[in-house]
Amino acid sequence: LKEVKLIIVGFGVIGRGLANTLLDKRSHLRSQGLDLKVAGVCEAQGSIVSDSGVDLKRLLSSKPRWGRAKTQDVIRDTEADIVVELTPGNIKTGEPGLSHMVWALNSGKHVVSSNKSPLVVAYDKLLGLAGKNNLSLKFEATVAGAIPVLETLKRELRANKAQNIYGILNGTTNYILSKMAEEGVDYHAALAEAQSMGYAESDPKYDIMGVDTGAKLTILSNYVLGEPVKFSELTIEGIERVTPEAVHLAGHYGYAIKLVADVRGKTVAPTLIPKDHPLNIPGNLNAVLVETDLAGDLTLIGAGAGPRETSSALLQDIIETSKQL
Ligand SMILES: NC(=O)c1ccc[n+]([C@@H]2O[C@H](COP(=O)([O-])OP(=O)(O)OC[C@H]3O[C@@H](n4cnc5c(N)ncnc54)[C@H](OP(=O)(O)O)[C@@H]3O)[C@@H](O)[C@H]2O)c1
């Protein structure tokens, strides 16, 4: 049995989701020869460190008493193999996740992350640092949640040239546009419903404005296409100005309006999609369509968010990283 030690940084929706999945999958992972232990958990308010492994069941069921050790010290000084970075990121500075990743890579630890912002702000710097230190930095969970889009497009389709990638990469906006089409409600009513269902953040500004989709577009372009693109080079239009009349008219002529990222086009915009097109996905799903030279068009569809679904991508990255140890 190979023991691999993790440090979880950020114990919110996704951090707790991953902890639950580590408990659920313990015997499944052990049957594959892998024993994952959590050596430390860091929150904004403090940290818990245990050399023999943090008791996740207790941590999830009771109100934890966080110790005083700072995130920086836990990342640097705790004996561990992989730092799992799960904090919310500032899209302009990449912080606090950017510093967490740099500290991890500078102290010889691999990184797995669901946090887009550090990669959007400092993709080359982070990948360069990982390469220089012979460490891996994996971030499947940053784009389209549970859908294994990054590794599928990068590795499983490597015989192909990806001519372009189109994505519906934000579940909240897709839910709102789908509701507007199905029920004829306006944008505000659909947003309120998305919030009551727990799909939209209490401050969904970055989703609605297309910023979240743009951040994912930059990661797809850099990682899958190998084309460096900066967030500031994108043309982004959100869904704020999509009216019920526009949605109705589109429907009348056989189209749906979807918020689409056109990766080579470097744009995010509400786009007319024929109703029978594979990108016309319902509810809060995500979809990625890749146009390839050999395989033709392929579409991946699935859950773009959620603690359990996102932990699928995180765990996959952790397993892949563990193979290198
Ligand atoms: N939710 C999803 O479905 C989903 C899907 C894919 C990717 N993601 C990404 O995954 C990341 C986490 O999302 P989430 O939904 O779990 O967010 P969340 O519920 O807000 O949790 C983030 C946690 O990080 C903690 N934190 C903040 N600053 C910290 C610091 N300096 N050191 C240690 N911990 C710190 C926060 O503590 P406080 O609350 O005390 O500030 C909070 O507990 C985000 O980058 C998000 O974009 C989320």
PDB file of N, CA and C in Angstrom, residues 23-60:
ATOM      1  N   LEU A  23     -13.352   9.791   2.433  1.00  0.00           N
ATOM      2  CA  LEU A  23     -13.894   8.787   3.357  1.00  0.00           C
ATOM      3  C   LEU A  23     -14.655   7.705   2.589  1.00  0.00           C
ATOM      4  N   ASP A  24     -15.519   8.148   1.671  1.00  0.00           N
ATOM      5  CA  ASP A  24     -16.329   7.195   0.878  1.00  0.00           C
ATOM      6  C   ASP A  24     -15.473   6.226   0.077  1.00  0.00           C
ATOM      7  N   LYS A  25     -14.378   6.746  -0.469  1.00  0.00           N
ATOM      8  CA  LYS A  25     -13.586   5.965  -1.431  1.00  0.00           C
ATOM      9  C   LYS A  25     -12.376   5.289  -0.810  1.00  0.00           C
ATOM     10  N   ARG A  26     -12.274   5.342   0.510  1.00  0.00           N
ATOM     11  CA  ARG A  26     -11.068   4.812   1.158  1.00  0.00           C
ATOM     12  C   ARG A  26     -10.784   3.363   0.744  1.00  0.00           C
ATOM     13  N   SER A  27     -11.807   2.496   0.825  1.00  0.00           N
ATOM     14  CA  SER A  27     -11.516   1.083   0.521  1.00  0.00           C
ATOM     15  C   SER A  27     -11.318   0.884  -0.985  1.00  0.00           C
ATOM     16  N   HIS A  28     -12.039   1.657  -1.797  1.00  0.00           N
ATOM     17  CA  HIS A  28     -11.853   1.575  -3.252  1.00  0.00           C
ATOM     18  C   HIS A  28     -10.406   1.945  -3.617  1.00  0.00           C
ATOM     19  N   LEU A  29      -9.886   3.002  -2.986  1.00  0.00           N
ATOM     20  CA  LEU A  29      -8.512   3.436  -3.271  1.00  0.00           C
ATOM     21  C   LEU A  29      -7.503   2.427  -2.740  1.00  0.00           C
ATOM     22  N   ARG A  30      -7.784   1.890  -1.551  1.00  0.00           N
ATOM     23  CA  ARG A  30      -6.867   0.893  -0.969  1.00  0.00           C
ATOM     24  C   ARG A  30      -6.790  -0.347  -1.850  1.00  0.00           C
ATOM     25  N   SER A  31      -7.936  -0.692  -2.458  1.00  0.00           N
ATOM     26  CA  SER A  31      -7.919  -1.877  -3.337  1.00  0.00           C
ATOM     27  C   SER A  31      -7.044  -1.620  -4.571  1.00  0.00           C
ATOM     28  N   GLN A  32      -6.783  -0.326  -4.842  1.00  0.00           N
ATOM     29  CA  GLN A  32      -5.878   0.007  -5.964  1.00  0.00           C
ATOM     30  C   GLN A  32      -4.467   0.296  -5.457  1.00  0.00           C
ATOM     31  N   GLY A  33      -4.237   0.011  -4.184  1.00  0.00           N
ATOM     32  CA  GLY A  33      -2.884   0.156  -3.635  1.00  0.00           C
ATOM     33  C   GLY A  33      -2.552   1.544  -3.119  1.00  0.00           C
ATOM     34  N   LEU A  34      -3.587   2.382  -2.934  1.00  0.00           N
ATOM     35  CA  LEU A  34      -3.325   3.770  -2.536  1.00  0.00           C
ATOM     36  C   LEU A  34      -3.984   4.089  -1.196  1.00  0.00           C
ATOM     37  N   ASP A  35      -3.171   4.620  -0.289  1.00  0.00           N
ATOM     38  CA  ASP A  35      -3.679   5.009   1.026  1.00  0.00           C
ATOM     39  C   ASP A  35      -3.494   6.516   1.165  1.00  0.00           C
ATOM     40  N   LEU A  36      -4.578   7.266   0.993  1.00  0.00           N
ATOM     41  CA  LEU A  36      -4.479   8.733   1.057  1.00  0.00           C
ATOM     42  C   LEU A  36      -4.724   9.198   2.490  1.00  0.00           C
ATOM     43  N   LYS A  37      -3.777   9.955   3.010  1.00  0.00           N
ATOM     44  CA  LYS A  37      -3.919  10.495   4.369  1.00  0.00           C
ATOM     45  C   LYS A  37      -3.903  12.005   4.284  1.00  0.00           C
ATOM     46  N   VAL A  38      -4.690  12.654   5.126  1.00  0.00           N
ATOM     47  CA  VAL A  38      -4.680  14.117   5.157  1.00  0.00           C
ATOM     48  C   VAL A  38      -3.815  14.558   6.342  1.00  0.00           C
ATOM     49  N   ALA A  39      -2.675  15.143   6.011  1.00  0.00           N
ATOM     50  CA  ALA A  39      -1.726  15.529   7.074  1.00  0.00           C
ATOM     51  C   ALA A  39      -2.048  16.909   7.639  1.00  0.00           C
ATOM     52  N   GLY A  40      -2.797  17.706   6.854  1.00  0.00           N
ATOM     53  CA  GLY A  40      -3.137  19.041   7.348  1.00  0.00           C
ATOM     54  C   GLY A  40      -4.328  19.616   6.604  1.00  0.00           C
ATOM     55  N   VAL A  41      -5.112  20.423   7.314  1.00  0.00           N
ATOM     56  CA  VAL A  41      -6.235  21.146   6.694  1.00  0.00           C
ATOM     57  C   VAL A  41      -6.106  22.609   7.109  1.00  0.00           C
ATOM     58  N   CYS A  42      -6.151  23.507   6.128  1.00  0.00           N
ATOM     59  CA  CYS A  42      -6.029  24.941   6.439  1.00  0.00           C
ATOM     60  C   CYS A  42      -7.309  25.657   6.053  1.00  0.00           C
ATOM     61  N   GLU A  43      -7.751  26.511   6.943  1.00  0.00           N
ATOM     62  CA  GLU A  43      -8.882  27.389   6.688  1.00  0.00           C
ATOM     63  C   GLU A  43      -8.411  28.817   6.878  1.00  0.00           C
ATOM     64  N   ALA A  44      -9.238  29.773   6.478  1.00  0.00           N
ATOM     65  CA  ALA A  44      -8.851  31.167   6.692  1.00  0.00           C
ATOM     66  C   ALA A  44      -8.608  31.427   8.180  1.00  0.00           C
ATOM     67  N   GLN A  45      -9.409  30.771   9.037  1.00  0.00           N
ATOM     68  CA  GLN A  45      -9.317  31.056  10.479  1.00  0.00           C
ATOM     69  C   GLN A  45      -8.273  30.230  11.235  1.00  0.00           C
ATOM     70  N   GLY A  46      -7.646  29.261  10.596  1.00  0.00           N
ATOM     71  CA  GLY A  46      -6.629  28.466  11.286  1.00  0.00           C
ATOM     72  C   GLY A  46      -6.411  27.126  10.609  1.00  0.00           C
ATOM     73  N   SER A  47      -5.672  26.238  11.289  1.00  0.00           N
ATOM     74  CA  SER A  47      -5.293  24.971  10.650  1.00  0.00           C
ATOM     75  C   SER A  47      -5.335  23.814  11.641  1.00  0.00           C
ATOM     76  N   ILE A  48      -5.413  22.614  11.077  1.00  0.00           N
ATOM     77  CA  ILE A  48      -5.288  21.407  11.894  1.00  0.00           C
ATOM     78  C   ILE A  48      -4.238  20.525  11.219  1.00  0.00           C
ATOM     79  N   VAL A  49      -3.266  20.093  11.996  1.00  0.00           N
ATOM     80  CA  VAL A  49      -2.199  19.269  11.431  1.00  0.00           C
ATOM     81  C   VAL A  49      -2.079  17.999  12.261  1.00  0.00           C
ATOM     82  N   SER A  50      -1.900  16.866  11.587  1.00  0.00           N
ATOM     83  CA  SER A  50      -1.683  15.614  12.323  1.00  0.00           C
ATOM     84  C   SER A  50      -0.810  14.693  11.484  1.00  0.00           C
ATOM     85  N   ASP A  51       0.293  14.291  12.064  1.00  0.00           N
ATOM     86  CA  ASP A  51       1.224  13.439  11.329  1.00  0.00           C
ATOM     87  C   ASP A  51       0.611  12.064  11.041  1.00  0.00           C
ATOM     88  N   SER A  52      -0.255  11.598  11.953  1.00  0.00           N
ATOM     89  CA  SER A  52      -0.857  10.277  11.738  1.00  0.00           C
ATOM     90  C   SER A  52      -2.119  10.366  10.869  1.00  0.00           C
ATOM     91  N   GLY A  53      -2.517  11.585  10.494  1.00  0.00           N
ATOM     92  CA  GLY A  53      -3.700  11.761   9.638  1.00  0.00           C
ATOM     93  C   GLY A  53      -4.830  12.446  10.383  1.00  0.00           C
ATOM     94  N   VAL A  54      -5.352  13.512   9.800  1.00  0.00           N
ATOM     95  CA  VAL A  54      -6.472  14.243  10.408  1.00  0.00           C
ATOM     96  C   VAL A  54      -7.711  13.341  10.376  1.00  0.00           C
ATOM     97  N   ASP A  55      -8.456  13.324  11.478  1.00  0.00           N
ATOM     98  CA  ASP A  55      -9.680  12.520  11.540  1.00  0.00           C
ATOM     99  C   ASP A  55     -10.792  13.271  10.775  1.00  0.00           C
ATOM    100  N   LEU A  56     -10.994  12.883   9.512  1.00  0.00           N
ATOM    101  CA  LEU A  56     -11.909  13.639   8.646  1.00  0.00           C
ATOM    102  C   LEU A  56     -13.355  13.511   9.111  1.00  0.00           C
ATOM    103  N   LYS A  57     -13.706  12.334   9.616  1.00  0.00           N
ATOM    104  CA  LYS A  57     -15.087  12.125  10.062  1.00  0.00           C
ATOM    105  C   LYS A  57     -15.423  13.115  11.172  1.00  0.00           C
ATOM    106  N   ARG A  58     -14.486  13.242  12.104  1.00  0.00           N
ATOM    107  CA  ARG A  58     -14.696  14.171  13.223  1.00  0.00           C
ATOM    108  C   ARG A  58     -14.704  15.620  12.735  1.00  0.00           C
ATOM    109  N   LEU A  59     -13.803  15.899  11.836  1.00  0.00           N
ATOM    110  CA  LEU A  59     -13.693  17.268  11.311  1.00  0.00           C
ATOM    111  C   LEU A  59     -14.988  17.680  10.604  1.00  0.00           C
ATOM    112  N   LEU A  60     -15.610  16.709   9.926  1.00  0.00           N
ATOM    113  CA  LEU A  60     -16.833  17.021   9.186  1.00  0.00           C
ATOM    114  C   LEU A  60     -18.059  17.083  10.090  1.00  0.00           C
TER     115      LEU A  60
END
